[in-house]
Amino acid sequence: MFEPVLLKNLDVPDGHLLATYEAGGGYRALAKALREHTPDEIIDLVKKSNLRGRGGAGFPTGMKWSFVPKRTGKPKYLCCNADEGEPGTFKDRIIMERDPHQLIEGMAISAYAIGAETAYVYIRGEYTLAIARLEQAIAEAHAKGYLGTRILGSDFSFVVHIHCGAGAYICGEETAMLDSLEGKRAQPRLKPPFPAVEGLYASPTVINNVETLACVPHIVVRGADWFRGIGPDKSPGPKLYCLSGQVRKPGLYELPMGIPLRELVCDYAGGPLPGRKLKAVIPGGVSAPLIPERGLDVGMDFDSLAAAGSMLGSAGVIVIDDSTCIVKVATRIIEFFHHESCGKCTPCREGLNWVVKVLRRVEAGQGAPGDLEQLAELCKGIFGNTFCALGDGAAMGLRAALAHFEDEFVAHIEERRCLFH
């Protein structure tokens, strides 16, 4: 039977306090890492666990850590990406609000592994409670010797700073986040060089998501085999799924990686609202292409969803029922991406501007013959031609909507009406 670990303190009274965290075995993993393992052994342990990044890309965490050069004469940095700007996603917020010490312990172990003494939590400014809880947890950890100099009597020193973002979606992209941390306008950088070699202040930097870092203490205590024993071998471990939209029981669920999407939506989240039927599901935040009802028997892991033409992304699962117009959904999503585009590269800046114009026209019943072909051509010009994945996500999502629900777009153009109003 699956045992939740990331959310085990979710409903524990005062679960955000150090005393509660210690009572449940908190910071035991940090002590074990410092006393029983070298930094390279921690990296090898995470590699063996096959932990993959939970922020969207799914890159192997241990491999990312191993890219950090050993001797450069420069300081090394750890950055926690807590921006969580993807619509439909709220997993990192819950960890920071309810169990912030789990994140801090994971950051301390990760920093020890890569040789960093300074870390930054880049958190979206709207997360006021999470910010307050993190500030309190950092102060508690300092006072108890889990942060600061010579932690737990070792030679390892480590401090954590909080940096509040101002609401820009693009700051979720790792190199744009680094620019923001440096006080610049947030725009993606050309890679290579990659952050592990030249990141924050041109120094080696590892950037990991909140959920990714929260997994680390459990791997240190329970072992790599335990982690690999949960879910598929290529994408193992516990996973947080954010359920929202037209579903009976929206919320945050911790379940094994690879759980079938239909089981997640229908069994755990209660299925569609009374009197409605499932129409489609967006499995990984609005950057992920939607999956029609007939395709919901797919595993919620990186490889299975990729094979199905979508992606796990942030695991923000948005349920759409048969009362909803897909043309309207697609238009709202593209409007979001257009608004949040940083404007650095022409295909994203200009391409999304034209996509929005065409979609608004189609949605309003003022479409013209050739509009769908123009949308397809615009997606072709955007996809694969931008600095970051923002444009790709927008193009992939629209392509999926056009492929699976073309009849609704055609009705808006030929009949000049919405089938759902």
Tab-separated table of C-alpha atoms in Angstrom:
chain	number	residue	atom	x	y	z
A	1	MET	CA	0.000	0.000	0.000
A	2	PHE	CA	1.322	3.430	-0.946
A	3	GLU	CA	2.496	5.576	1.970
A	4	PRO	CA	2.494	9.360	1.425
A	5	VAL	CA	5.772	10.979	2.446
A	6	LEU	CA	5.806	14.445	0.887
A	7	LEU	CA	2.408	15.311	2.379
A	8	LYS	CA	2.659	13.310	5.595
A	9	ASN	CA	2.533	16.510	7.685
A	10	LEU	CA	-0.273	18.071	5.640
A	11	ASP	CA	-2.915	17.781	8.361
A	12	VAL	CA	-0.612	17.620	11.377
A	13	PRO	CA	-1.264	20.523	13.774
A	14	ASP	CA	1.629	23.004	13.630
A	15	GLY	CA	3.261	20.918	10.905
A	16	HIS	CA	5.211	23.967	9.774
A	17	LEU	CA	7.073	24.279	13.086
A	18	LEU	CA	10.530	22.854	13.755
A	19	ALA	CA	9.489	20.936	16.872
A	20	THR	CA	6.796	19.095	14.917
A	21	TYR	CA	9.171	18.340	12.065
A	22	GLU	CA	11.844	16.998	14.420
A	23	ALA	CA	9.287	14.835	16.230
A	24	GLY	CA	8.549	13.123	12.912
A	25	GLY	CA	12.211	12.424	12.176
A	26	GLY	CA	13.014	15.752	10.592
A	27	TYR	CA	16.676	16.636	9.898
A	28	ARG	CA	17.693	13.036	10.517
A	29	ALA	CA	18.512	12.814	6.793
A	30	LEU	CA	20.780	15.867	6.990
A	31	ALA	CA	22.629	14.407	9.964
A	32	LYS	CA	23.048	11.090	8.156
A	33	ALA	CA	24.285	12.795	4.986
A	34	LEU	CA	26.903	14.851	6.841
A	35	ARG	CA	28.148	12.020	9.065
A	36	GLU	CA	27.962	8.982	6.799
A	37	HIS	CA	28.328	10.223	3.223
A	38	THR	CA	30.686	12.287	1.129
A	39	PRO	CA	29.183	14.787	-1.322
A	40	ASP	CA	29.930	12.465	-4.241
A	41	GLU	CA	28.171	9.601	-2.446
A	42	ILE	CA	25.047	11.735	-2.090
A	43	ILE	CA	25.146	12.511	-5.809
A	44	ASP	CA	25.534	8.801	-6.601
A	45	LEU	CA	22.637	7.945	-4.273
A	46	VAL	CA	20.322	10.419	-6.025
A	47	LYS	CA	21.494	9.123	-9.394
A	48	LYS	CA	20.643	5.551	-8.358
A	49	SER	CA	17.209	6.645	-7.178
A	50	ASN	CA	16.511	8.007	-10.677
A	51	LEU	CA	14.817	11.069	-9.207
A	52	ARG	CA	13.751	13.285	-12.101
A	53	GLY	CA	13.003	16.977	-11.780
A	54	ARG	CA	9.440	17.717	-10.719
A	55	GLY	CA	9.343	21.223	-12.183
A	56	GLY	CA	8.409	20.226	-15.720
A	57	ALA	CA	11.368	19.034	-17.779
A	58	GLY	CA	11.973	15.791	-15.866
A	59	PHE	CA	15.767	15.945	-16.147
A	60	PRO	CA	17.601	13.424	-13.888
A	61	THR	CA	18.478	15.292	-10.707
A	62	GLY	CA	21.662	13.431	-9.815
A	63	MET	CA	23.007	13.878	-13.325
A	64	LYS	CA	22.335	17.623	-13.150
A	65	TRP	CA	24.271	17.803	-9.877
A	66	SER	CA	27.183	15.881	-11.386
A	67	PHE	CA	27.622	18.540	-14.096
A	68	VAL	CA	28.820	21.092	-11.512
A	69	PRO	CA	32.598	21.474	-11.957
A	70	LYS	CA	34.673	20.616	-8.898
A	71	ARG	CA	37.370	23.289	-8.896
A	72	THR	CA	36.649	26.600	-10.573
A	73	GLY	CA	37.711	29.102	-7.928
A	74	LYS	CA	34.161	30.463	-7.996
A	75	PRO	CA	31.421	30.037	-5.387
A	76	LYS	CA	28.662	27.543	-6.169
A	77	TYR	CA	24.992	28.305	-5.746
A	78	LEU	CA	21.787	26.354	-5.244
A	79	CYS	CA	18.561	27.964	-6.446
A	80	CYS	CA	15.139	26.640	-5.528
A	81	ASN	CA	12.558	27.430	-8.185
A	82	ALA	CA	9.408	28.182	-6.172
A	83	ASP	CA	7.879	30.556	-8.724
A	84	GLU	CA	5.094	28.073	-9.609
A	85	GLY	CA	3.429	30.287	-12.193
A	86	GLU	CA	1.908	27.472	-14.264
A	87	PRO	CA	-1.905	27.751	-14.191
A	88	GLY	CA	-3.458	24.786	-12.432
A	89	THR	CA	-0.407	24.152	-10.242
A	90	PHE	CA	-0.255	24.551	-6.459
A	91	LYS	CA	1.838	21.664	-5.123
A	92	ASP	CA	4.931	23.668	-4.150
A	93	ARG	CA	2.836	26.227	-2.283
A	94	ILE	CA	1.381	23.508	-0.060
A	95	ILE	CA	4.833	22.133	0.810
A	96	MET	CA	6.118	25.592	1.730
A	97	GLU	CA	3.032	26.490	3.745
A	98	ARG	CA	2.534	23.193	5.591
A	99	ASP	CA	5.996	21.604	5.769
A	100	PRO	CA	8.712	24.189	4.989
A	101	HIS	CA	11.432	22.361	6.941
A	102	GLN	CA	11.141	19.448	4.510
A	103	LEU	CA	12.239	21.829	1.758
A	104	ILE	CA	15.015	23.384	3.856
A	105	GLU	CA	16.424	19.975	4.769
A	106	GLY	CA	16.332	18.922	1.120
A	107	MET	CA	18.140	22.119	0.131
A	108	ALA	CA	20.812	21.629	2.780
A	109	ILE	CA	21.566	18.073	1.622
A	110	SER	CA	21.577	19.144	-2.034
A	111	ALA	CA	23.920	22.046	-1.313
A	112	TYR	CA	26.257	19.710	0.566
A	113	ALA	CA	26.314	17.392	-2.448
A	114	ILE	CA	27.242	20.089	-4.974
A	115	GLY	CA	29.522	22.110	-2.689
A	116	ALA	CA	27.318	25.201	-2.361
A	117	GLU	CA	27.236	27.369	0.738
A	118	THR	CA	24.579	29.816	-0.430
A	119	ALA	CA	21.074	29.184	-1.725
A	120	TYR	CA	18.176	31.292	-2.922
A	121	VAL	CA	14.499	30.414	-2.877
A	122	TYR	CA	12.916	32.294	-5.786
A	123	ILE	CA	9.258	32.450	-4.770
A	124	ARG	CA	6.342	34.240	-6.384
A	125	GLY	CA	5.345	37.318	-4.412
A	126	GLU	CA	1.674	36.315	-4.219
A	127	TYR	CA	2.582	33.412	-1.919
A	128	THR	CA	2.452	35.552	1.215
A	129	LEU	CA	1.750	32.727	3.675
A	130	ALA	CA	4.423	30.498	2.140
A	131	ILE	CA	6.942	33.342	2.363
A	132	ALA	CA	6.116	33.942	6.030
A	133	ARG	CA	6.345	30.236	6.842
A	134	LEU	CA	9.692	29.903	5.043
A	135	GLU	CA	11.119	32.930	6.844
A	136	GLN	CA	10.052	31.449	10.178
A	137	ALA	CA	11.450	28.017	9.293
A	138	ILE	CA	14.798	29.466	8.184
A	139	ALA	CA	15.096	31.358	11.476
A	140	GLU	CA	14.240	28.213	13.461
A	141	ALA	CA	16.760	26.126	11.507
A	142	HIS	CA	19.487	28.726	12.086
A	143	ALA	CA	18.778	28.827	15.818
A	144	LYS	CA	18.964	25.025	16.061
A	145	GLY	CA	22.163	24.688	14.011
A	146	TYR	CA	20.647	23.147	10.865
A	147	LEU	CA	21.683	26.250	8.927
A	148	GLY	CA	24.655	28.562	9.402
A	149	THR	CA	28.318	27.719	9.979
A	150	ARG	CA	29.672	24.245	10.780
A	151	ILE	CA	26.273	22.593	10.638
A	152	LEU	CA	25.857	19.779	13.193
A	153	GLY	CA	29.573	19.989	13.998
A	154	SER	CA	30.680	19.356	10.419
A	155	ASP	CA	32.801	21.492	8.112
A	156	PHE	CA	29.712	22.302	6.029
A	157	SER	CA	28.255	25.816	6.191
A	158	PHE	CA	25.062	26.852	4.429
A	159	VAL	CA	22.654	29.793	4.347
A	160	VAL	CA	19.305	30.265	2.582
A	161	HIS	CA	17.927	33.567	1.275
A	162	ILE	CA	14.399	34.272	0.032
A	163	HIS	CA	13.864	36.317	-3.125
A	164	CYS	CA	10.295	37.341	-3.971
A	165	GLY	CA	9.309	37.580	-7.612
A	166	ALA	CA	6.839	40.092	-9.013
A	167	GLY	CA	4.473	37.770	-10.843
A	168	ALA	CA	6.163	37.179	-14.208
A	169	TYR	CA	5.482	33.697	-15.601
A	170	ILE	CA	8.758	33.751	-17.522
A	171	CYS	CA	10.689	33.652	-14.219
A	172	GLY	CA	9.790	29.989	-13.979
A	173	GLU	CA	12.283	29.417	-16.786
A	174	GLU	CA	15.557	28.768	-15.003
A	175	THR	CA	17.829	31.219	-16.797
A	176	ALA	CA	15.214	34.004	-16.733
A	177	MET	CA	14.978	33.385	-12.996
A	178	LEU	CA	18.741	33.845	-12.686
A	179	ASP	CA	18.543	37.170	-14.524
A	180	SER	CA	15.801	38.278	-12.144
A	181	LEU	CA	17.894	37.253	-9.140
A	182	GLU	CA	20.725	39.381	-10.504
A	183	GLY	CA	18.421	42.403	-10.719
A	184	LYS	CA	17.982	42.305	-14.483
A	185	ARG	CA	14.892	42.069	-16.626
A	186	ALA	CA	13.847	38.404	-16.628
A	187	GLN	CA	14.579	36.930	-20.037
A	188	PRO	CA	15.856	33.462	-20.995
A	189	ARG	CA	19.544	33.115	-21.732
A	190	LEU	CA	21.061	31.341	-24.689
A	191	LYS	CA	22.371	27.896	-23.708
A	192	PRO	CA	25.144	26.738	-23.571
A	193	PRO	CA	26.669	27.669	-21.234
A	194	PHE	CA	24.278	25.838	-18.929
A	195	PRO	CA	23.679	27.083	-15.372
A	196	ALA	CA	25.608	24.166	-13.840
A	197	VAL	CA	28.742	25.629	-15.426
A	198	GLU	CA	27.886	29.337	-15.617
A	199	GLY	CA	24.711	30.339	-13.808
A	200	LEU	CA	24.080	32.888	-11.058
A	201	TYR	CA	26.748	35.623	-11.141
A	202	ALA	CA	28.512	33.551	-13.858
A	203	SER	CA	29.205	30.842	-11.264
A	204	PRO	CA	28.218	27.144	-11.177
A	205	THR	CA	24.563	26.906	-10.176
A	206	VAL	CA	22.046	24.107	-9.680
A	207	ILE	CA	18.363	24.960	-10.036
A	208	ASN	CA	15.785	22.536	-8.664
A	209	ASN	CA	12.063	22.652	-8.054
A	210	VAL	CA	10.518	22.621	-4.541
A	211	GLU	CA	9.045	19.131	-4.912
A	212	THR	CA	12.317	17.777	-6.305
A	213	LEU	CA	14.280	19.050	-3.307
A	214	ALA	CA	11.630	17.762	-0.878
A	215	CYS	CA	12.230	14.222	-2.187
A	216	VAL	CA	15.929	14.276	-1.273
A	217	PRO	CA	15.707	13.714	2.532
A	218	HIS	CA	13.483	10.671	2.011
A	219	ILE	CA	15.945	9.154	-0.456
A	220	VAL	CA	18.814	9.637	2.020
A	221	VAL	CA	16.890	7.991	4.890
A	222	ARG	CA	15.038	5.252	3.001
A	223	GLY	CA	17.489	4.565	0.189
A	224	ALA	CA	17.518	4.618	-3.594
A	225	ASP	CA	15.879	1.185	-3.896
A	226	TRP	CA	12.863	2.342	-1.902
A	227	PHE	CA	12.405	5.301	-4.223
A	228	ARG	CA	12.826	3.211	-7.365
A	229	GLY	CA	10.285	0.738	-6.040
A	230	ILE	CA	7.505	3.319	-6.420
A	231	GLY	CA	6.088	3.692	-9.928
A	232	PRO	CA	7.815	2.953	-13.267
A	233	ASP	CA	11.559	2.380	-13.263
A	234	LYS	CA	12.279	5.229	-15.679
A	235	SER	CA	10.139	7.734	-13.729
A	236	PRO	CA	9.950	6.470	-10.145
A	237	GLY	CA	8.958	7.935	-6.813
A	238	PRO	CA	6.029	9.588	-5.092
A	239	LYS	CA	4.388	12.393	-7.063
A	240	LEU	CA	2.154	15.333	-6.245
A	241	TYR	CA	-0.801	15.836	-8.599
A	242	CYS	CA	-2.845	19.062	-8.621
A	243	LEU	CA	-6.480	18.400	-9.589
A	244	SER	CA	-8.645	21.338	-10.670
A	245	GLY	CA	-11.344	22.246	-13.155
A	246	GLN	CA	-14.717	20.573	-13.636
A	247	VAL	CA	-14.228	17.701	-11.204
A	248	ARG	CA	-15.980	16.695	-7.979
A	249	LYS	CA	-13.023	16.614	-5.615
A	250	PRO	CA	-10.331	19.084	-6.684
A	251	GLY	CA	-7.209	19.194	-4.551
A	252	LEU	CA	-3.657	17.984	-4.103
A	253	TYR	CA	-3.017	14.237	-4.208
A	254	GLU	CA	0.192	12.333	-3.460
A	255	LEU	CA	0.275	9.058	-5.369
A	256	PRO	CA	2.854	6.894	-7.153
A	257	MET	CA	4.337	8.206	-10.356
A	258	GLY	CA	2.698	6.484	-13.318
A	259	ILE	CA	-0.833	6.195	-11.946
A	260	PRO	CA	-3.330	6.045	-14.851
A	261	LEU	CA	-4.816	9.458	-15.605
A	262	ARG	CA	-8.347	8.044	-15.703
A	263	GLU	CA	-7.910	6.503	-12.255
A	264	LEU	CA	-6.560	9.780	-10.884
A	265	VAL	CA	-9.494	11.802	-12.247
A	266	CYS	CA	-12.347	9.340	-11.791
A	267	ASP	CA	-11.415	7.353	-8.682
A	268	TYR	CA	-9.439	9.795	-6.554
A	269	ALA	CA	-10.958	13.096	-7.705
A	270	GLY	CA	-14.483	11.721	-8.033
A	271	GLY	CA	-14.929	12.152	-11.763
A	272	PRO	CA	-16.914	14.844	-13.584
A	273	LEU	CA	-19.567	17.026	-11.978
A	274	PRO	CA	-23.105	15.585	-11.624
A	275	GLY	CA	-24.839	15.189	-14.971
A	276	ARG	CA	-21.695	15.870	-16.989
A	277	LYS	CA	-19.249	13.689	-18.937
A	278	LEU	CA	-15.490	13.946	-19.291
A	279	LYS	CA	-14.394	15.652	-22.474
A	280	ALA	CA	-10.655	16.196	-22.078
A	281	VAL	CA	-7.940	16.603	-19.484
A	282	ILE	CA	-4.867	18.822	-19.487
A	283	PRO	CA	-2.339	16.648	-17.592
A	284	GLY	CA	0.528	19.003	-16.762
A	285	GLY	CA	-0.508	22.646	-16.542
A	286	VAL	CA	-1.604	24.669	-19.559
A	287	SER	CA	1.768	24.119	-21.270
A	288	ALA	CA	0.792	20.450	-21.724
A	289	PRO	CA	-1.358	19.442	-24.719
A	290	LEU	CA	-4.832	18.284	-23.702
A	291	ILE	CA	-5.819	14.637	-23.955
A	292	PRO	CA	-9.350	13.708	-25.102
A	293	GLU	CA	-11.486	11.370	-22.983
A	294	ARG	CA	-10.663	8.353	-25.144
A	295	GLY	CA	-6.968	8.731	-24.332
A	296	LEU	CA	-7.152	8.940	-20.532
A	297	ASP	CA	-5.878	5.396	-19.952
A	298	VAL	CA	-2.292	6.673	-19.931
A	299	GLY	CA	0.223	6.600	-17.100
A	300	MET	CA	0.987	9.892	-15.369
A	301	ASP	CA	4.733	9.794	-15.864
A	302	PHE	CA	7.199	11.532	-18.157
A	303	ASP	CA	7.648	8.801	-20.758
A	304	SER	CA	4.047	7.565	-21.007
A	305	LEU	CA	2.631	11.050	-21.486
A	306	ALA	CA	5.334	11.947	-24.005
A	307	ALA	CA	4.419	8.845	-26.014
A	308	ALA	CA	0.776	9.985	-25.902
A	309	GLY	CA	1.679	13.382	-27.351
A	310	SER	CA	1.522	15.380	-24.137
A	311	MET	CA	3.746	15.862	-21.086
A	312	LEU	CA	3.690	15.592	-17.315
A	313	GLY	CA	4.954	19.147	-16.852
A	314	SER	CA	4.015	20.452	-13.416
A	315	ALA	CA	1.323	17.765	-12.963
A	316	GLY	CA	-1.367	20.447	-12.890
A	317	VAL	CA	-4.303	18.277	-13.973
A	318	ILE	CA	-7.166	20.412	-15.351
A	319	VAL	CA	-10.412	18.547	-16.029
A	320	ILE	CA	-12.715	19.702	-18.834
A	321	ASP	CA	-16.289	18.378	-19.149
A	322	ASP	CA	-18.742	18.242	-22.044
A	323	SER	CA	-20.256	21.651	-21.263
A	324	THR	CA	-17.076	23.482	-22.266
A	325	CYS	CA	-16.112	24.936	-25.633
A	326	ILE	CA	-12.566	23.961	-26.596
A	327	VAL	CA	-12.273	27.052	-28.813
A	328	LYS	CA	-12.817	29.172	-25.716
A	329	VAL	CA	-10.318	27.095	-23.705
A	330	ALA	CA	-7.660	27.375	-26.417
A	331	THR	CA	-8.214	31.120	-26.769
A	332	ARG	CA	-7.843	31.764	-23.033
A	333	ILE	CA	-4.683	29.683	-22.830
A	334	ILE	CA	-3.042	31.433	-25.774
A	335	GLU	CA	-4.069	34.818	-24.361
A	336	PHE	CA	-2.227	33.868	-21.180
A	337	PHE	CA	0.949	32.894	-23.032
A	338	HIS	CA	0.807	36.012	-25.191
A	339	HIS	CA	0.449	38.193	-22.110
A	340	GLU	CA	3.339	36.434	-20.328
A	341	SER	CA	5.761	36.308	-23.265
A	342	CYS	CA	8.903	38.234	-22.341
A	343	GLY	CA	9.184	39.491	-25.916
A	344	LYS	CA	12.821	38.537	-26.380
A	345	CYS	CA	12.410	36.403	-29.485
A	346	THR	CA	10.339	37.236	-32.555
A	347	PRO	CA	8.541	33.888	-33.118
A	348	CYS	CA	7.005	34.001	-29.640
A	349	ARG	CA	6.397	37.753	-29.436
A	350	GLU	CA	4.908	38.222	-32.910
A	351	GLY	CA	3.623	34.715	-33.521
A	352	LEU	CA	1.481	34.561	-30.379
A	353	ASN	CA	0.167	38.043	-31.118
A	354	TRP	CA	-1.194	36.835	-34.452
A	355	VAL	CA	-2.490	33.574	-32.961
A	356	VAL	CA	-4.483	35.525	-30.375
A	357	LYS	CA	-5.984	37.779	-33.054
A	358	VAL	CA	-7.106	34.823	-35.167
A	359	LEU	CA	-8.495	32.859	-32.204
A	360	ARG	CA	-10.456	35.830	-30.869
A	361	ARG	CA	-11.952	36.315	-34.294
A	362	VAL	CA	-12.888	32.644	-34.561
A	363	GLU	CA	-14.346	32.527	-31.060
A	364	ALA	CA	-16.507	35.578	-31.775
A	365	GLY	CA	-18.002	33.886	-34.840
A	366	GLN	CA	-16.117	36.133	-37.237
A	367	GLY	CA	-13.701	33.531	-38.563
A	368	ALA	CA	-12.867	33.163	-42.229
A	369	PRO	CA	-11.937	30.278	-44.531
A	370	GLY	CA	-8.254	29.550	-44.140
A	371	ASP	CA	-8.068	30.563	-40.471
A	372	LEU	CA	-7.338	27.024	-39.279
A	373	GLU	CA	-4.593	26.662	-41.868
A	374	GLN	CA	-3.168	29.986	-40.751
A	375	LEU	CA	-3.185	28.836	-37.104
A	376	ALA	CA	-1.364	25.647	-38.099
A	377	GLU	CA	1.234	27.658	-40.025
A	378	LEU	CA	1.735	30.055	-37.109
A	379	CYS	CA	2.283	27.110	-34.742
A	380	LYS	CA	4.864	25.757	-37.167
A	381	GLY	CA	6.713	29.067	-37.095
A	382	ILE	CA	6.727	29.224	-33.299
A	383	PHE	CA	7.505	25.636	-32.299
A	384	GLY	CA	11.199	24.894	-31.956
A	385	ASN	CA	12.224	28.449	-32.841
A	386	THR	CA	12.200	30.196	-29.467
A	387	PHE	CA	14.752	30.763	-26.695
A	388	CYS	CA	12.672	28.911	-24.104
A	389	ALA	CA	9.736	26.512	-23.899
A	390	LEU	CA	7.008	29.159	-23.505
A	391	GLY	CA	6.356	29.370	-27.224
A	392	ASP	CA	6.637	25.612	-27.623
A	393	GLY	CA	4.052	25.014	-24.896
A	394	ALA	CA	1.616	27.434	-26.495
A	395	ALA	CA	2.045	25.893	-29.952
A	396	MET	CA	1.785	22.298	-28.684
A	397	GLY	CA	-1.403	23.031	-26.755
A	398	LEU	CA	-3.110	24.702	-29.706
A	399	ARG	CA	-2.060	21.928	-32.081
A	400	ALA	CA	-3.647	19.345	-29.762
A	401	ALA	CA	-6.892	21.334	-29.507
A	402	LEU	CA	-7.082	21.631	-33.305
A	403	ALA	CA	-6.280	17.954	-33.817
A	404	HIS	CA	-8.784	16.523	-31.342
A	405	PHE	CA	-11.617	19.066	-31.567
A	406	GLU	CA	-11.398	20.473	-35.083
A	407	ASP	CA	-15.187	20.206	-35.477
A	408	GLU	CA	-15.713	22.888	-32.822
A	409	PHE	CA	-13.372	25.295	-34.599
A	410	VAL	CA	-15.083	24.559	-37.919
A	411	ALA	CA	-18.516	25.253	-36.385
A	412	HIS	CA	-17.335	28.633	-35.122
A	413	ILE	CA	-16.118	29.536	-38.617
A	414	GLU	CA	-18.760	27.990	-40.906
A	415	GLU	CA	-21.850	28.292	-38.712
A	416	ARG	CA	-20.614	31.413	-36.909
A	417	ARG	CA	-21.763	30.079	-33.574
A	418	CYS	CA	-20.544	28.168	-30.534
A	419	LEU	CA	-21.950	24.676	-30.096
A	420	PHE	CA	-22.134	25.224	-26.325
A	421	HIS	CA	-24.119	28.468	-26.067
